Short mmCIF file of C-alpha atoms in Angstrom, two decimals:
data_model
loop_
_atom_site.label_atom_id
_atom_site.label_comp_id
_atom_site.label_asym_id
_atom_site.label_seq_id
_atom_site.Cartn_x
_atom_site.Cartn_y
_atom_site.Cartn_z
CA MET A 181 -7.67 -6.14 -28.64
CA GLU A 182 -8.78 -8.37 -31.43
CA ILE A 183 -9.18 -6.93 -34.70
CA LYS A 184 -12.59 -7.64 -36.14
CA GLY A 185 -12.58 -9.82 -39.38
CA ALA A 186 -9.07 -11.25 -38.54
CA ARG A 187 -8.31 -14.94 -39.17
CA GLY A 188 -10.52 -15.08 -42.25
CA GLU A 189 -13.70 -13.62 -40.71
CA GLY A 190 -15.26 -10.98 -43.12
CA SER A 191 -16.76 -7.79 -41.85
CA GLY A 192 -20.15 -9.50 -42.73
CA GLY A 193 -19.17 -12.54 -40.56
CA SER A 194 -18.70 -14.84 -43.72
CA PRO A 195 -15.27 -16.41 -44.22
CA TYR A 196 -15.71 -15.93 -48.03
CA PHE A 197 -16.38 -12.13 -47.91
CA PHE A 198 -12.72 -10.96 -48.43
CA PRO A 199 -11.63 -13.62 -50.92
CA VAL A 200 -14.62 -12.43 -53.01
CA VAL A 201 -13.62 -8.77 -52.53
CA ALA A 202 -9.92 -9.76 -53.54
CA PHE A 203 -11.15 -11.41 -56.74
CA ILE A 204 -13.11 -8.33 -57.63
CA MET A 205 -10.03 -6.15 -57.06
CA ALA A 206 -7.74 -8.46 -59.01
CA ALA A 207 -10.10 -8.91 -61.92
CA PRO A 208 -9.62 -5.44 -63.37
CA ILE A 209 -5.80 -5.72 -62.99
CA PHE A 210 -5.85 -9.00 -64.89
CA ALA A 211 -7.98 -7.56 -67.57
CA VAL A 212 -5.78 -4.52 -68.25
CA ASP A 213 -2.63 -6.62 -68.00
CA THR A 214 -4.08 -9.12 -70.59
CA LEU A 215 -6.19 -6.99 -72.95
CA THR A 216 -4.14 -3.82 -73.32
CA PRO A 217 -0.93 -3.52 -75.27
CA LEU A 218 0.87 -1.51 -72.58
CA ASP A 219 4.53 -2.44 -72.32
CA THR A 220 4.74 -1.91 -68.31
CA ALA A 221 4.56 -4.21 -65.56
CA ILE A 222 0.87 -3.91 -64.96
CA ALA A 223 1.04 -6.93 -62.74
CA VAL A 224 2.79 -4.91 -59.91
CA LEU A 225 -0.58 -3.56 -59.10
CA TYR A 226 -1.46 -6.83 -57.48
CA VAL A 227 0.47 -5.65 -54.22
CA ALA A 228 -2.73 -3.46 -53.63
CA VAL A 229 -4.79 -6.67 -53.35
CA ILE A 230 -2.12 -8.49 -51.25
CA MET A 231 -1.46 -5.72 -48.53
CA PRO A 232 -5.01 -5.35 -47.30
CA SER A 233 -5.54 -9.07 -47.00
CA ALA A 234 -3.29 -9.28 -43.84
CA HIS A 235 -5.96 -7.34 -42.00
CA PHE A 236 -8.70 -9.67 -42.86
CA LEU A 237 -6.96 -13.10 -43.59
CA GLY A 238 -4.69 -15.34 -41.66
CA ARG A 239 -1.26 -16.45 -42.82
CA ARG A 240 -2.83 -19.20 -45.12
CA GLY A 241 -5.29 -16.63 -46.63
CA VAL A 242 -2.53 -14.26 -47.46
CA LEU A 243 -0.48 -17.04 -49.13
CA ALA A 244 -3.54 -18.01 -51.12
CA VAL A 245 -4.16 -14.53 -52.26
CA SER A 246 -0.46 -14.06 -53.15
CA GLY A 247 -0.37 -17.36 -55.15
CA GLY A 248 -3.46 -16.38 -56.86
CA CYS A 249 -1.91 -13.21 -57.88
CA ILE A 250 1.17 -14.96 -59.06
CA ALA A 251 -0.97 -17.40 -61.09
CA LEU A 252 -2.90 -14.58 -62.64
CA THR A 253 0.27 -12.81 -63.64
CA THR A 254 1.79 -15.96 -65.21
CA ILE A 255 -1.54 -16.82 -67.10
CA SER A 256 -1.76 -13.20 -68.41
CA PHE A 257 1.93 -13.47 -69.70
CA LEU A 258 1.23 -16.76 -71.30
CA ILE A 259 -1.74 -15.42 -72.94
CA VAL A 260 -0.17 -12.16 -74.37
CA HIS A 261 3.32 -13.62 -75.00
CA ARG A 262 2.54 -17.26 -76.00
CA HIS A 263 4.20 -16.59 -79.46
CA ASP A 264 6.55 -13.89 -78.49
CA TRP A 265 8.91 -14.35 -75.47
CA ASP A 266 11.09 -11.35 -75.97
CA SER A 267 13.61 -10.21 -73.27
CA SER A 268 11.68 -7.02 -72.23
CA ALA A 269 8.46 -9.19 -71.49
CA LEU A 270 10.48 -11.63 -69.36
CA VAL A 271 11.88 -8.69 -67.40
CA ARG A 272 8.47 -7.17 -66.74
CA LEU A 273 7.24 -10.59 -65.73
CA GLY A 274 10.40 -10.90 -63.41
CA VAL A 275 9.67 -7.50 -61.97
CA SER A 276 6.03 -8.25 -61.45
CA LEU A 277 6.57 -11.54 -59.77
CA SER A 278 9.31 -10.14 -57.55
CA ALA A 279 7.14 -7.22 -56.40
CA ILE A 280 4.23 -9.69 -55.56
CA SER A 281 6.76 -12.04 -53.76
CA ILE A 282 8.46 -9.38 -51.76
CA THR A 283 5.15 -7.63 -50.87
CA SER A 284 3.91 -11.06 -49.77
CA ILE A 285 6.88 -11.81 -47.49
CA LEU A 286 6.77 -8.29 -45.89
CA THR A 287 2.97 -8.46 -45.39
CA LEU A 288 3.33 -11.87 -43.60
CA ARG A 289 6.20 -10.56 -41.54
CA ASN A 290 4.10 -7.40 -40.58
CA GLN A 291 1.16 -9.65 -39.85
CA GLN A 292 3.30 -11.81 -37.44
CA VAL A 293 4.65 -8.73 -35.66
CA THR A 294 1.05 -7.20 -35.39
CA SER A 295 -0.32 -10.52 -33.92
CA ALA A 296 2.46 -10.76 -31.44
CA LEU A 297 1.69 -7.21 -30.35
CA ARG A 298 -2.09 -7.99 -30.30
CA ASP A 299 -1.32 -11.05 -28.18
CA GLN A 300 0.75 -8.99 -25.64
CA ALA A 301 -1.98 -6.45 -25.57
CA ASN A 302 -4.45 -9.28 -24.77
CA LEU A 303 -2.21 -10.52 -22.00
CA LEU A 304 -2.38 -7.00 -20.31
CA ASN A 305 -6.13 -7.44 -20.26
CA LEU A 306 -5.83 -10.56 -18.15
CA THR A 307 -4.53 -8.83 -15.21
CA HIS A 308 -6.69 -7.00 -12.60
CA ASP A 309 -4.44 -4.02 -12.47
CA ALA A 310 -5.37 -0.79 -14.29
CA ILE A 311 -2.74 -0.37 -16.95
CA PHE A 312 -2.41 2.29 -19.39
CA VAL A 313 0.08 3.71 -21.63
CA ARG A 314 0.46 7.53 -22.32
CA ASP A 315 2.89 9.53 -24.57
CA MET A 316 5.03 12.20 -23.12
CA ALA A 317 2.43 14.80 -23.73
CA ASP A 318 0.29 12.68 -21.20
CA ARG A 319 -2.07 11.63 -23.96
CA ILE A 320 -3.51 8.04 -23.17
CA ILE A 321 -2.70 5.68 -26.29
CA TYR A 322 -3.54 2.45 -24.58
CA TRP A 323 -6.23 1.52 -21.88
CA ASN A 324 -6.58 -2.10 -20.72
CA GLN A 325 -9.75 -3.80 -19.35
CA GLY A 326 -8.42 -3.48 -15.79
CA ALA A 327 -8.31 0.49 -16.10
CA GLU A 328 -11.92 0.28 -17.52
CA GLN A 329 -13.06 -1.80 -14.64
CA LEU A 330 -11.52 0.56 -11.95
CA TYR A 331 -12.37 3.90 -13.50
CA GLY A 332 -15.25 3.32 -15.65
CA TRP A 333 -14.16 4.75 -18.93
CA SER A 334 -14.07 2.55 -22.02
CA PRO A 335 -10.86 2.41 -24.02
CA ALA A 336 -12.57 4.43 -26.91
CA GLU A 337 -13.46 7.05 -24.33
CA ALA A 338 -10.03 7.23 -22.58
CA VAL A 339 -7.72 7.02 -25.55
CA GLY A 340 -6.75 10.53 -26.78
CA GLN A 341 -7.52 12.19 -23.26
CA THR A 342 -4.83 13.31 -21.08
CA ALA A 343 -4.41 11.16 -17.98
CA ALA A 344 -4.19 13.80 -15.40
CA GLY A 345 -7.26 15.60 -16.68
CA LEU A 346 -9.39 12.55 -17.13
CA LEU A 347 -8.63 11.05 -13.71
CA ARG A 348 -8.33 14.41 -12.10
CA THR A 349 -5.03 13.34 -10.55
CA ARG A 350 -3.74 14.55 -7.14
CA PHE A 351 -0.04 14.15 -6.96
CA PRO A 352 2.23 13.67 -3.75
CA ASP A 353 4.59 16.26 -5.24
CA THR A 354 4.69 18.66 -8.24
CA PRO A 355 4.19 16.96 -11.55
CA ALA A 356 7.44 18.54 -12.65
CA SER A 357 9.37 16.97 -9.78
CA ILE A 358 7.76 13.52 -10.34
CA GLN A 359 8.61 13.88 -14.17
CA ALA A 360 12.20 14.66 -13.52
CA ALA A 361 12.42 11.66 -11.06
CA LEU A 362 10.95 9.39 -13.61
CA LEU A 363 13.29 10.49 -16.53
CA ALA A 364 16.32 10.31 -14.26
CA ASP A 365 15.56 6.69 -12.93
CA ARG A 366 13.35 5.64 -15.81
CA GLN A 367 10.84 4.51 -13.13
CA TRP A 368 8.79 6.13 -10.40
CA SER A 369 6.31 4.67 -7.75
CA GLY A 370 4.10 6.44 -5.18
CA GLU A 371 0.48 6.91 -4.15
CA LEU A 372 -1.82 8.95 -6.21
CA VAL A 373 -5.44 10.03 -5.72
CA HIS A 374 -7.81 9.64 -8.75
CA PHE A 375 -11.41 10.02 -9.41
CA LYS A 376 -13.66 7.46 -11.21
CA ARG A 377 -16.22 8.32 -13.88
CA ASP A 378 -18.93 8.50 -11.17
CA GLY A 379 -16.84 10.79 -9.07
CA THR A 380 -15.73 8.32 -6.31
CA GLN A 381 -12.24 8.94 -5.10
CA VAL A 382 -9.45 6.19 -5.51
CA ILE A 383 -6.23 5.96 -3.76
CA ALA A 384 -3.94 4.08 -6.11
CA LEU A 385 -0.52 2.76 -5.74
CA SER A 386 1.02 3.81 -8.93
CA ARG A 387 4.13 2.51 -10.76
CA TRP A 388 5.48 4.15 -13.89
CA SER A 389 7.93 2.84 -16.35
CA VAL A 390 9.38 5.02 -19.34
CA GLN A 391 9.98 3.58 -22.74
CA MET A 392 12.93 4.76 -24.61
CA ASP A 393 13.55 4.86 -28.36
CA LYS A 394 16.77 3.62 -30.03
CA ALA A 395 18.20 7.17 -29.73
CA GLY A 396 17.64 7.10 -25.82
CA ARG A 397 14.67 9.41 -26.10
CA PRO A 398 11.52 9.01 -23.95
CA VAL A 399 8.62 8.17 -26.11
CA ALA A 400 5.82 6.74 -23.75
CA VAL A 401 5.03 5.88 -20.13
CA MET A 402 3.32 2.71 -18.88
CA GLU A 403 1.35 3.35 -15.68
CA THR A 404 0.27 0.47 -13.52
CA ASN A 405 -2.26 1.31 -10.67
CA ASN A 406 -3.59 -0.80 -7.84
CA ASP A 407 -6.66 0.35 -5.96
CA ILE A 408 -5.44 0.48 -2.19
CA THR A 409 -8.33 2.68 -1.08
CA GLU A 410 -9.83 0.06 1.29
CA ARG A 411 -6.24 -0.78 2.59
CA LYS A 412 -5.58 2.81 3.57
CA HIS A 413 -8.90 3.11 5.20
CA SER A 414 -8.04 -0.01 7.20
CA GLU A 415 -4.58 1.41 8.04
CA ALA A 416 -6.37 4.72 9.29
CA MET A 417 -8.83 2.76 11.44
CA LEU A 418 -5.90 0.65 12.79
CA GLN A 419 -4.05 3.80 13.70
CA LYS A 420 -7.05 5.20 15.33
CA ALA A 421 -7.48 2.10 17.52
CA GLN A 422 -3.78 2.10 18.46
CA ALA A 423 -3.93 5.60 19.48
CA GLU A 424 -7.10 5.03 21.53
CA LEU A 425 -5.43 1.91 23.13
CA ALA A 426 -2.25 3.88 23.77
CA HIS A 427 -4.38 6.48 25.40
CA ALA A 428 -6.09 3.93 27.72
CA MET A 429 -2.53 2.60 28.80
CA ARG A 430 -1.36 6.18 29.64
CA VAL A 431 -4.49 6.65 31.75
CA ALA A 432 -3.86 3.27 33.46
CA THR A 433 -0.21 4.02 34.05
CA MET A 434 -1.14 7.42 35.59
CA GLY A 435 -3.50 5.54 37.97
CA GLU A 436 -0.45 3.40 38.95
CA LEU A 437 1.58 6.63 39.53
CA THR A 438 -1.10 8.44 41.57
CA ALA A 439 1.10 8.64 44.65
CA SER A 440 4.14 10.10 42.69
CA ILE A 441 1.85 12.46 41.02
CA ALA A 442 0.37 13.79 44.29
CA HIS A 443 3.98 14.05 45.66
CA GLU A 444 5.10 15.97 42.67
CA VAL A 445 2.16 18.52 42.90
CA ASN A 446 2.22 18.69 46.69
CA GLN A 447 5.88 19.76 46.84
CA PRO A 448 5.59 22.95 44.99
CA LEU A 449 2.09 23.76 46.69
CA ALA A 450 3.65 23.21 50.11
CA ALA A 451 6.51 25.49 49.19
CA VAL A 452 4.04 28.08 48.02
CA ILE A 453 2.42 28.01 51.39
CA THR A 454 5.69 28.14 53.27
CA ASN A 455 7.12 31.02 51.34
CA GLY A 456 3.72 32.97 51.57
CA GLU A 457 3.76 32.58 55.41
CA ALA A 458 7.28 33.60 55.47
CA GLY A 459 6.59 36.71 53.24
CA LEU A 460 3.83 37.64 55.67
CA ARG A 461 6.32 37.35 58.66
CA TRP A 462 8.84 39.49 56.97
CA LEU A 463 6.09 42.17 56.19
CA GLY A 464 4.69 41.85 59.80
CA ARG A 465 7.93 43.13 61.49
CA GLU A 466 8.09 46.43 63.07
CA VAL A 467 10.45 47.48 60.18
CA PRO A 468 9.27 45.45 57.22
CA ASP A 469 11.97 43.55 55.44
CA LEU A 470 10.91 44.26 51.96
CA GLY A 471 13.94 42.48 50.42
CA GLU A 472 13.19 39.13 52.21
CA ALA A 473 9.45 39.62 51.50
CA ARG A 474 10.26 40.08 47.63
CA ALA A 475 12.54 36.89 47.67
CA SER A 476 9.57 34.86 49.31
CA VAL A 477 7.11 36.19 46.53
CA GLU A 478 9.64 35.15 43.97
CA ARG A 479 10.03 31.77 45.46
CA MET A 480 6.17 31.48 45.58
CA ILE A 481 6.00 32.35 41.98
CA SER A 482 8.65 29.78 41.00
CA SER A 483 6.94 27.09 42.99
CA GLY A 484 3.63 28.05 41.44
CA LYS A 485 5.22 27.67 37.93
CA ARG A 486 6.64 24.31 38.94
CA ALA A 487 3.29 23.05 39.94
CA ASN A 488 1.68 24.40 36.85
CA ASN A 489 4.32 22.54 34.71
CA VAL A 490 3.67 19.21 36.33
CA ILE A 491 -0.15 19.61 35.93
CA ALA A 492 0.31 20.60 32.22
CA ARG A 493 2.55 17.57 31.68
CA LEU A 494 0.02 15.27 33.22
CA ARG A 495 -2.82 16.79 31.29
CA ALA A 496 -0.75 16.28 28.25
CA LEU A 497 -0.17 12.67 29.05
CA ALA A 498 -3.90 11.91 29.82
CA ARG A 499 -5.18 14.08 26.77
CA ARG A 500 -6.28 12.04 23.65
CA ASP A 501 -4.86 14.00 20.78
CA ASP A 502 -3.62 13.09 17.38
CA PRO A 503 0.30 12.58 17.16
CA ASP A 504 2.03 15.95 16.84
CA HIS A 505 5.68 15.29 15.54
CA MET A 506 8.02 18.20 16.32
CA PRO A 507 11.57 18.51 17.35
CA VAL A 508 12.21 17.22 20.89
CA ASN A 509 15.02 16.42 23.16
CA LEU A 510 15.37 12.93 24.44
CA ASN A 511 17.18 14.03 27.68
CA GLU A 512 14.21 16.31 28.53
CA ILE A 513 11.70 13.40 27.92
CA VAL A 514 13.81 11.18 30.23
CA GLU A 515 13.88 13.74 33.04
CA ASP A 516 10.17 14.29 32.71
CA ALA A 517 9.36 10.81 33.04
CA LEU A 518 11.83 10.06 35.85
CA MET A 519 10.10 12.94 37.82
CA LEU A 520 6.74 10.93 37.62
CA VAL A 521 8.32 7.54 38.62
CA GLN A 522 10.85 8.74 41.25
CA ARG A 523 8.50 7.91 44.16
CA GLU A 524 7.72 4.60 42.77
CA ALA A 525 11.46 3.86 42.68
CA ASP A 526 11.90 5.27 46.15
CA SER A 527 9.09 2.95 47.50
CA HIS A 528 10.84 -0.14 45.91
CA SER A 529 14.16 0.96 47.34
CA VAL A 530 15.58 1.21 43.79
CA SER A 531 18.66 3.67 43.19
CA VAL A 532 18.46 5.63 39.99
CA GLY A 533 21.56 6.47 37.93
CA LEU A 534 21.34 9.00 35.14
CA ASP A 535 24.06 9.25 32.41
CA LEU A 536 22.60 11.72 29.92
CA LYS A 537 24.85 12.71 27.10
CA ALA A 538 25.18 16.56 26.79
CA SER A 539 24.39 18.36 23.54
CA LEU A 540 22.35 15.38 22.32
CA PRO A 541 20.93 15.99 18.85
CA ASP A 542 17.05 16.65 18.77
CA ILE A 543 14.78 13.84 17.32
CA SER A 544 11.43 14.42 15.38
CA GLY A 545 8.44 12.95 17.41
CA ASP A 546 5.45 13.20 19.69
CA ARG A 547 6.54 14.20 23.08
CA VAL A 548 3.69 12.47 24.89
CA GLN A 549 3.91 9.36 23.06
CA LEU A 550 7.74 9.09 23.63
CA GLN A 551 7.28 10.05 27.24
CA GLN A 552 4.81 7.19 27.55
CA VAL A 553 7.32 4.79 26.04
CA VAL A 554 9.97 5.92 28.59
CA ILE A 555 7.65 5.81 31.57
CA ASN A 556 6.59 2.23 30.59
CA LEU A 557 10.15 1.03 30.48
CA LEU A 558 11.02 2.68 33.75
CA MET A 559 7.97 1.25 35.62
CA ASN A 560 8.67 -2.37 34.18
CA ALA A 561 12.24 -2.17 35.35
CA ILE A 562 11.34 -0.85 38.80
CA GLN A 563 8.59 -3.67 39.02
CA ALA A 564 11.03 -6.27 37.92
CA MET A 565 13.27 -5.60 40.93
CA ALA A 566 10.55 -5.56 43.46
CA GLY A 567 11.29 -9.34 44.48
CA VAL A 568 15.09 -8.84 44.44
CA SER A 569 17.15 -9.78 47.41
CA GLY A 570 20.90 -10.45 47.67
CA TRP A 571 22.10 -7.71 45.41
CA ALA A 572 21.45 -3.97 44.94
CA ARG A 573 18.36 -2.66 43.12
CA GLU A 574 19.77 -0.37 40.46
CA LEU A 575 17.98 1.48 37.58
CA SER A 576 20.46 2.96 35.17
CA ILE A 577 19.22 5.23 32.37
CA ALA A 578 21.61 6.53 29.67
CA THR A 579 21.30 8.56 26.42
CA ARG A 580 23.85 8.33 23.62
CA GLU A 581 24.52 9.34 20.01
CA ALA A 582 25.40 6.64 17.57
CA ARG A 583 25.65 5.86 13.76
CA GLU A 584 24.02 2.78 12.19
CA PRO A 585 25.97 0.70 9.56
CA SER A 586 23.54 2.36 6.90
CA GLY A 587 25.07 5.66 7.93
CA THR A 588 21.95 7.11 9.67
CA ASP A 589 22.59 9.02 12.77
CA ILE A 590 20.46 7.94 15.73
CA VAL A 591 19.86 8.95 19.30
CA THR A 592 19.45 5.94 21.91
CA VAL A 593 18.17 5.70 25.34
CA GLU A 594 19.11 2.54 27.41
CA VAL A 595 17.07 1.37 30.37
CA ARG A 596 18.94 -1.07 32.45
CA ASP A 597 17.82 -2.94 35.70
CA THR A 598 19.19 -5.50 38.00
CA GLY A 599 15.90 -7.50 38.31
CA ILE A 600 15.06 -11.00 38.12
CA GLY A 601 15.54 -11.10 34.23
CA ILE A 602 13.56 -12.83 31.51
CA ASP A 603 13.25 -16.56 30.72
CA GLU A 604 13.78 -17.79 27.11
CA GLN A 605 9.99 -18.61 26.58
CA SER A 606 9.10 -15.06 27.76
CA ALA A 607 11.79 -13.56 25.61
CA ASN A 608 10.32 -14.75 22.47
CA GLN A 609 6.90 -13.25 23.10
CA LEU A 610 7.86 -10.05 25.10
CA PHE A 611 6.52 -7.72 22.45
CA THR A 612 3.47 -9.78 21.66
CA ALA A 613 0.00 -8.15 22.27
CA PHE A 614 -1.71 -9.38 25.37
CA TYR A 615 1.34 -11.35 26.68
CA SER A 616 2.57 -10.37 30.15
CA THR A 617 4.96 -11.66 32.64
CA LYS A 618 2.99 -9.91 35.48
CA LYS A 619 -0.27 -11.60 36.83
CA GLU A 620 -2.16 -8.22 36.84
CA GLY A 621 -0.55 -6.98 33.52
CA LEU A 622 -2.62 -6.53 30.25
CA GLY A 623 0.26 -7.30 28.15
CA MET A 624 -0.12 -4.26 25.99
CA GLY A 625 2.56 -2.04 27.25
CA LEU A 626 5.75 -3.18 25.33
CA SER A 627 3.46 -3.93 22.14
CA ILE A 628 2.24 -0.40 22.27
CA CYS A 629 5.89 0.86 22.91
CA ARG A 630 7.01 -0.90 19.78
CA SER A 631 4.34 0.50 17.64
CA ILE A 632 5.02 4.05 18.89
CA ILE A 633 8.69 3.76 18.12
CA GLU A 634 8.43 2.07 14.85
CA ALA A 635 5.85 4.79 13.86
CA HIS A 636 8.69 7.30 14.73
CA GLY A 637 11.02 5.37 12.25
CA GLY A 638 12.95 3.79 15.25
CA ARG A 639 13.50 0.43 16.88
CA ILE A 640 13.18 -1.08 20.42
CA SER A 641 15.24 -4.03 21.44
CA PHE A 642 16.38 -5.81 24.78
CA GLU A 643 19.27 -8.14 25.93
CA THR A 644 19.87 -9.83 29.02
CA ASN A 645 22.59 -8.44 31.21
CA ALA A 646 25.69 -10.56 32.09
CA ASP A 647 25.04 -10.29 35.90
CA HIS A 648 21.43 -9.46 36.54
CA GLY A 649 18.38 -8.00 34.85
CA VAL A 650 17.59 -6.71 31.37
CA SER A 651 18.53 -3.80 29.38
CA PHE A 652 16.04 -2.24 26.82
CA THR A 653 17.30 0.17 24.08
CA VAL A 654 15.32 2.53 22.11
CA GLY A 655 16.90 4.16 18.99
CA LEU A 656 15.36 6.89 17.09
CA PRO A 657 16.60 8.82 13.87
CA ALA A 658 18.45 12.20 14.85
CA LEU A 659 17.25 15.41 13.20
CA LYS A 660 20.08 16.77 10.81
CA ASP A 661 21.49 20.13 11.64
CA PRO A 662 19.90 22.86 9.65
CA VAL A 663 21.82 24.07 6.81
CA PRO A 664 23.03 27.57 7.56
#
């Protein structure tokens, strides 16, 4: 922010404007010092000419004005005391010259500091980031060009306003909590919602830094904001596209599992018919056996509920809903997924072994999406063993509770097969979109699985077994036990 008239430019645009003003200001002082018989150091008043010069003149200009004041003081002394150099007059001369010299030195130093601050402020204007400084009462005291370009208010309009009021800030937490975190760490970062002068909403990645005085008290906060509105919009569109692709893969998987689905639904429906017929026989006897008839009806109800549960899970798998995170148990997800692929395993002569840890902690996640991941891993394992001969086709599923080196408690599920394994080239591209080791594969299954797991804050990995096949491991953060 360049000060108008600096470096010798007068307010009227002429480089001689202030020197003329300085001469006009110095002339009365010289006249009083020379023509009046006052026994005081009148020349000290020249400091009133030197101090304002720093605002209008450069270093050389200030030195010229100071030299001129010293010259006028000396000339006045020589005129008045050319025949009488008494000690009191010399003392007054020394006081005047000392005052002028000290004032000149302090003025030049202050000018240098002011110039450095001005240069630093100009550097902040070079960045495209929106930067402003506010005091601890949230009043804006500095507003750079980046802030003006982003929000639409000029520095003159913004300075003095409260930042939260001007920008209509929406915070991710209460302002008091954010302020407490800022004072504790001397910095804070997060996403804020602001509104421009024209009412347009802006999502800003905001970074705050607090300035302390020598006593360790907070005096100001510098806020740097980056406009990430387009990025957030792109992320939302990407998440929507991923969700739709994941839904398409679920529907495709259900097509592959048609036989298993039909089997799971037909079993309880057949049981309903069988128990219904048995109930009618018990009631049709000469002496109706009401106990057996009631038991048949109860079995019918149980089978009906089982069929209803199967259909409900299938509808959830086929439905296209937004992710709904809630506490879920990984063992239940594995059991539901295994129910749907069991017939596929039987048709490929694959024996399934379960090793589910009891009392497994819950995780936070979307049940349907996590079920999709497990089904995909199980189907891949079964299909990987389709061409195996010479050793047993075994599918092992295990859940465990573990702790990472960082101290985070996780829940894991391992899917282990004894298939043909994965070559080194395929291993490097296994999670790459549109890459598949199967001729009819789309190459999206594992890529979607990784996206789902990472969105849940977890990780998915694989390793080649020592004997045959591959093991895939999914790790997800465990929910902490509620505080009693």
